[in-house]
Short mmCIF file of C-alpha atoms in Angstrom, two decimals:
data_model
loop_
_atom_site.label_atom_id
_atom_site.label_comp_id
_atom_site.label_asym_id
_atom_site.label_seq_id
_atom_site.Cartn_x
_atom_site.Cartn_y
_atom_site.Cartn_z
CA MET A 1 0.00 0.00 0.00
CA PRO A 2 1.51 3.36 -0.99
CA GLN A 3 1.08 5.09 2.33
CA VAL A 4 3.01 8.30 2.81
CA ALA A 5 3.48 10.64 5.74
CA PRO A 6 0.21 12.49 6.41
CA PHE A 7 -0.24 15.86 4.76
CA TYR A 8 -2.98 18.39 4.07
CA SER A 9 -3.52 21.40 1.87
CA ILE A 10 -2.80 24.87 3.20
CA ASN A 11 -6.24 25.71 1.79
CA GLU A 12 -8.13 23.35 4.14
CA ILE A 13 -8.57 26.22 6.59
CA ASN A 14 -10.87 27.90 4.02
CA LYS A 15 -13.31 24.95 4.12
CA PRO A 16 -16.01 24.37 6.71
CA PRO A 17 -14.53 22.37 9.62
CA HIS A 18 -16.46 19.18 8.78
CA ASN A 19 -15.04 19.20 5.21
CA ARG A 20 -11.35 19.51 6.17
CA VAL A 21 -9.27 16.40 5.42
CA HIS A 22 -5.74 15.09 5.41
CA HIS A 23 -4.19 12.51 3.09
CA ASN A 24 -1.81 9.58 3.61
CA ASN A 25 -1.97 7.56 0.38
CA SER A 26 0.08 8.45 -2.69
CA ALA A 27 -2.54 6.91 -5.00
CA CYS A 28 -5.28 9.29 -3.80
CA PRO A 29 -6.44 11.47 -6.74
CA PRO A 30 -7.43 14.52 -4.64
CA GLY A 31 -4.19 14.25 -2.67
CA ARG A 32 -2.12 14.06 -5.86
CA ASP A 33 -3.86 17.22 -7.10
CA ILE A 34 -2.41 19.27 -4.23
CA PRO A 35 0.76 21.00 -5.46
CA MET A 36 3.84 20.27 -3.36
CA ASN A 37 4.19 23.95 -2.44
CA GLU A 38 0.62 23.91 -1.01
CA ARG A 39 1.15 20.87 1.26
CA THR A 40 1.68 20.93 4.99
CA ALA A 41 3.02 17.91 6.86
CA GLY A 42 0.75 16.29 9.43
CA ASN A 43 -2.91 15.52 9.81
CA GLY A 44 -4.03 19.03 10.68
CA PRO A 45 -3.95 21.32 13.68
CA GLY A 46 -5.35 20.48 17.07
CA LEU A 47 -5.36 17.28 19.07
CA THR A 48 -7.30 15.23 16.54
CA GLY A 49 -6.41 17.03 13.31
CA TYR A 50 -8.54 16.72 10.21
CA ARG A 51 -10.35 13.52 9.27
CA LEU A 52 -8.77 11.16 6.76
CA CYS A 53 -9.82 11.75 3.15
CA ASP A 54 -12.49 9.24 2.02
CA ASP A 55 -10.41 8.27 -1.03
CA CYS A 56 -7.32 7.61 1.13
CA ASP A 57 -9.42 5.57 3.55
CA ARG A 58 -10.87 3.45 0.74
CA LEU A 59 -7.48 2.92 -0.92
CA ASN A 60 -5.89 2.00 2.43
CA ARG A 61 -8.62 -0.54 3.16
CA GLN A 62 -8.15 -2.05 -0.32
CA GLY A 63 -4.40 -2.27 0.22
CA LYS A 64 -3.72 0.00 -2.74
#
């Protein structure tokens, strides 16, 4: 499975809180669309961070 260190877009802060996500799978299409210069390492601010992207979750569960 192509897991990578968690990251999120610097633009997540502009979304409603329930729509903010982080990524951890290199095969995730929305994650791949985030330019490298707009990525921040981690799963988001705060104790729990942002939720995992649905596409990353699905790919991780499928072992892809």
